[in-house]
Amino acid sequence: MTQRAPSRFTLTSAATQLVLLTVAAFSLAPLAMIWLASLKSNAELTTNPLGLPRAWKFSNFVDAWQTAHLDSYFFNSVLTALPTLVVVLVTAGLAGYALAMLKFRAREPIFALFLFGLMVPSVSLIVPVYYTVVELGLLDTRPGLILPEIAIALPLAVFIMRSAFRDLPGELREAVLIDGGSELDCFRLVMLPLARPALSTVAVLTFLGVWNSFLYPLVLINSDTLRTMPLGLAYLQGRYVTNIVLLAAATSLTSIPTILIYIIFQRQFIRGIVEGSFK
Amino acid sequence: MSRMRKQTGIAASGAMPAPPIQKRRMNLTAYLFVLPAFAIYAVFLLWPTVRLVVLSFQDWNGLNATRTWIGLNNYLELLNSSEFWGALSHNLLWVLMAAFPILIGLGLAMILHSLRPSGSGIYRVIYFLPYTLTVVLVGIVWKWIYDPVWGPLSAFFRAVGLKSLSHGWLGDASSALPALALAANWTGYGFCMMLFLAGLGHIDPLLYDSAAIDGANTWQKFRHVTLPGLANTLNVVILIVFIATVRVFDIVYVTTRGGPVSSTEVLGTLIHRETFESQDVGYGAALSVMTALIILLASLAYLRFREREA
């Protein structure tokens, strides 16, 4: 099949392009429409729902960013996602290294417990996690959201890191130790750089998970000043029932961070998702 | 892997100066390495899981100091309630609807992989883009698309003179669930396509050559080379989609909250409502355990397929 020459102007390739373009239009149309809506006024949206805006109302974005507090939601998302990402990468790296390279009695039981976590869905965990966070006095605080987010990201992260370290040669570790390096040096300076592809996979999966997370923030956060973007957006939906263009502008702005990161880190992104699914 | 084990074995037995101390130090290091991850994981995932099971055998309103042990009563109540079976059937209907993104994803992957059309790189990026969006955003966009007053879909139907179709798709109990599943599937086919493309990449091209030498036509190549080669990928995709569908919550919560008249109630929204709105924590916990069990069984099957892949 690969040897078939790319024949550009045949009927088949025209039909193929037509199918592919239709699907592409279906993939992009919903987003394009909400972007268009956010550039109109509410009055124009009722009279001209489908066409291009007659007067481009960029002020909707300013209103969404400032009046609707999207700025604060954005920074809360960053302040939730970044610590989660850093802690998951560091702790899963350490744990994956130990579970792959070091010998200790509790190794298999601990790994089995991590594997178990892969199968517990967040919808089932939300009830007891809520009461655990309440009892620790962490309800409606940033750590009270970040710690459960870390915990739910860890099983897959540990699993991926362990597989990556298992594929590295054990001789390398012995060489470092014989040269007088500590276990931490070996991990930090030799093994971790070699496991970079796995690290980027974990980074992509963890970032997507925490950035797009909705159920945990919904239950664990009450204050408007701590709301993340998904939670804030859901809240704005109830608040601006009639101000559709403002909601559309807020929705459009919310789509920017993930799209931007996706476009920039395309290759890592897609490989991360695929490997996260098969590993 | 076995080579590595052998190496560490030799190192352990061959380390002559004071092996016990070195071994103990290595042990301690290993535990220190695992500790940070395990501590957070234990407090915020393992311990809650234990509590969940305990709570499911209790009657508790979430506020009182007293929790009454009531044995299996929550489970019996659940198995006799129409809301549990209703929600479960909605989840399963949703699973059936997920056949579309799987088939479309497979079709797209086949086209992009075997026909190598121009622009295939851009198409991949575009098809996968909706999957990267926050589900809350997807829900709000589609709620607006379906809106009878403001939505572009109604505007379109009005413009082409099909006024009867310009009703609120999410406000009607008979159309709400399929409309919602379609919205969720919008993000699904690009994801399925990516997994199928990865699977297709693992099929040895020589198999196609030898099939061609044997005189196989396109359909026979698909039937006897592509499909068997993709069997495991297909299993993985089906199970991932199944699990994602059983645990669905976000998109339902931000669009219909399970309504109208429970027509889109799924296990996730039912758990949330029983626990945090009706304050029936024990019952919500029992629902959570049932949901987790369904996913656990699917996951165990999934892990077996994955092992075969590796």
Coordinates of C-alpha atoms in Angstrom, one line a residue, chain B residues 10-147:
Chain B
I10 CA 25.6 -10.5 40.4
A11 CA 26.2 -7.1 41.8
A12 CA 24.5 -7.9 45.0
S13 CA 26.3 -11.2 45.6
G14 CA 29.7 -9.9 44.2
A15 CA 29.8 -6.7 46.4
M16 CA 32.4 -8.1 48.8
P17 CA 33.0 -5.3 51.4
A18 CA 30.2 -5.5 54.0
P19 CA 27.2 -6.5 51.8
P20 CA 24.6 -6.3 54.6
I21 CA 25.2 -2.6 55.3
Q22 CA 25.2 -1.7 51.6
K23 CA 22.1 -3.7 51.1
R24 CA 20.3 -2.0 54.0
R25 CA 21.4 1.4 52.7
M26 CA 20.0 0.6 49.3
N27 CA 16.8 -0.6 50.9
L28 CA 16.4 2.6 52.8
T29 CA 17.2 4.6 49.6
A30 CA 14.5 2.7 47.8
Y31 CA 11.9 3.5 50.4
L32 CA 12.9 7.1 50.5
F33 CA 12.6 7.3 46.7
V34 CA 9.1 5.8 46.8
L35 CA 7.9 7.6 49.9
P36 CA 6.9 11.1 48.5
A37 CA 4.7 9.6 45.7
F38 CA 3.3 6.9 47.9
A39 CA 2.4 9.2 50.8
I40 CA 0.3 11.6 48.7
Y41 CA -1.2 8.6 46.8
A42 CA -2.0 6.8 50.1
V43 CA -3.7 9.8 51.7
F44 CA -5.7 11.1 48.7
L45 CA -6.5 7.9 46.8
L46 CA -5.9 4.6 48.7
W47 CA -7.3 5.7 52.0
P48 CA -10.4 7.4 50.4
T49 CA -11.0 4.1 48.5
V50 CA -11.1 2.2 51.8
R51 CA -13.4 4.9 53.3
L52 CA -15.7 4.7 50.2
V53 CA -16.3 1.0 50.8
V54 CA -16.9 1.6 54.6
L55 CA -19.3 4.5 53.8
S56 CA -21.3 2.4 51.4
F57 CA -22.4 0.2 54.4
Q58 CA -23.5 3.1 56.5
D59 CA -26.4 5.6 56.7
W60 CA -25.0 9.1 57.0
N61 CA -26.2 12.6 56.0
G62 CA -22.6 13.9 55.9
L63 CA -23.1 16.3 58.8
N64 CA -24.1 14.3 61.9
A65 CA -21.4 12.8 64.1
T66 CA -23.3 9.4 64.1
R67 CA -23.1 7.0 61.2
T68 CA -25.3 4.0 61.4
W69 CA -24.2 0.6 60.1
I70 CA -26.9 -0.7 57.9
G71 CA -25.1 -3.6 56.1
L72 CA -26.1 -4.1 52.5
N73 CA -29.2 -1.9 52.7
N74 CA -27.7 0.9 50.5
Y75 CA -27.0 -1.7 47.8
L76 CA -30.4 -3.3 48.1
E77 CA -32.1 0.1 47.8
L78 CA -30.0 0.8 44.8
L79 CA -30.7 -2.4 43.0
N80 CA -34.4 -1.9 43.6
S81 CA -34.4 1.7 42.4
S82 CA -35.4 2.8 38.9
E83 CA -33.0 5.7 39.0
F84 CA -29.9 3.4 39.2
W85 CA -31.1 1.2 36.4
G86 CA -32.2 4.3 34.4
A87 CA -28.8 5.9 34.8
L88 CA -27.0 2.7 34.0
S89 CA -29.1 2.2 30.8
H90 CA -28.2 5.8 29.7
N91 CA -24.5 5.0 30.2
L92 CA -24.9 1.9 28.1
L93 CA -26.9 3.7 25.4
W94 CA -24.0 6.2 25.4
V95 CA -21.6 3.3 24.9
L96 CA -23.5 2.2 21.8
M97 CA -23.4 5.7 20.4
A98 CA -19.7 5.6 20.9
A99 CA -19.5 3.1 18.0
F100 CA -19.7 6.1 15.7
P101 CA -16.4 7.8 16.8
I102 CA -14.7 4.4 16.7
L103 CA -15.8 3.6 13.2
I104 CA -15.2 7.1 11.9
G105 CA -11.8 7.1 13.6
L106 CA -11.0 3.8 12.0
G107 CA -12.1 5.1 8.6
L108 CA -10.1 8.3 8.9
A109 CA -7.0 6.4 10.0
M110 CA -7.3 4.0 7.0
I111 CA -7.6 6.8 4.6
L112 CA -4.7 8.8 6.0
H113 CA -2.5 5.8 6.4
S114 CA -3.0 3.9 3.1
L115 CA -4.0 6.6 0.6
R116 CA -1.5 9.2 2.0
P117 CA -3.5 12.2 0.7
S118 CA -1.9 15.6 0.5
G119 CA -2.3 17.6 3.7
S120 CA -2.7 14.5 5.9
G121 CA -0.5 16.0 8.6
I122 CA -2.8 19.0 8.9
Y123 CA -5.9 16.8 8.9
R124 CA -4.5 14.8 11.8
V125 CA -3.9 17.9 13.8
I126 CA -7.4 19.3 13.1
Y127 CA -9.3 16.1 13.9
F128 CA -7.5 15.6 17.2
L129 CA -7.9 19.2 18.3
P130 CA -11.4 18.9 19.9
Y131 CA -10.0 16.2 22.2
T132 CA -7.6 18.6 23.8
L133 CA -10.4 21.0 24.8
T134 CA -11.8 21.2 28.3
V135 CA -15.0 19.1 28.4
V136 CA -16.8 21.9 30.2
L137 CA -16.0 24.1 27.2
V138 CA -17.3 21.4 24.8
G139 CA -20.5 21.2 26.8
I140 CA -21.1 24.9 26.8
V141 CA -20.4 25.2 23.0
W142 CA -22.8 22.4 22.2
K143 CA -25.5 23.6 24.6
W144 CA -25.3 26.9 22.7
I145 CA -25.4 25.2 19.3
Y146 CA -28.5 23.3 20.3
D147 CA -30.2 26.3 22.0

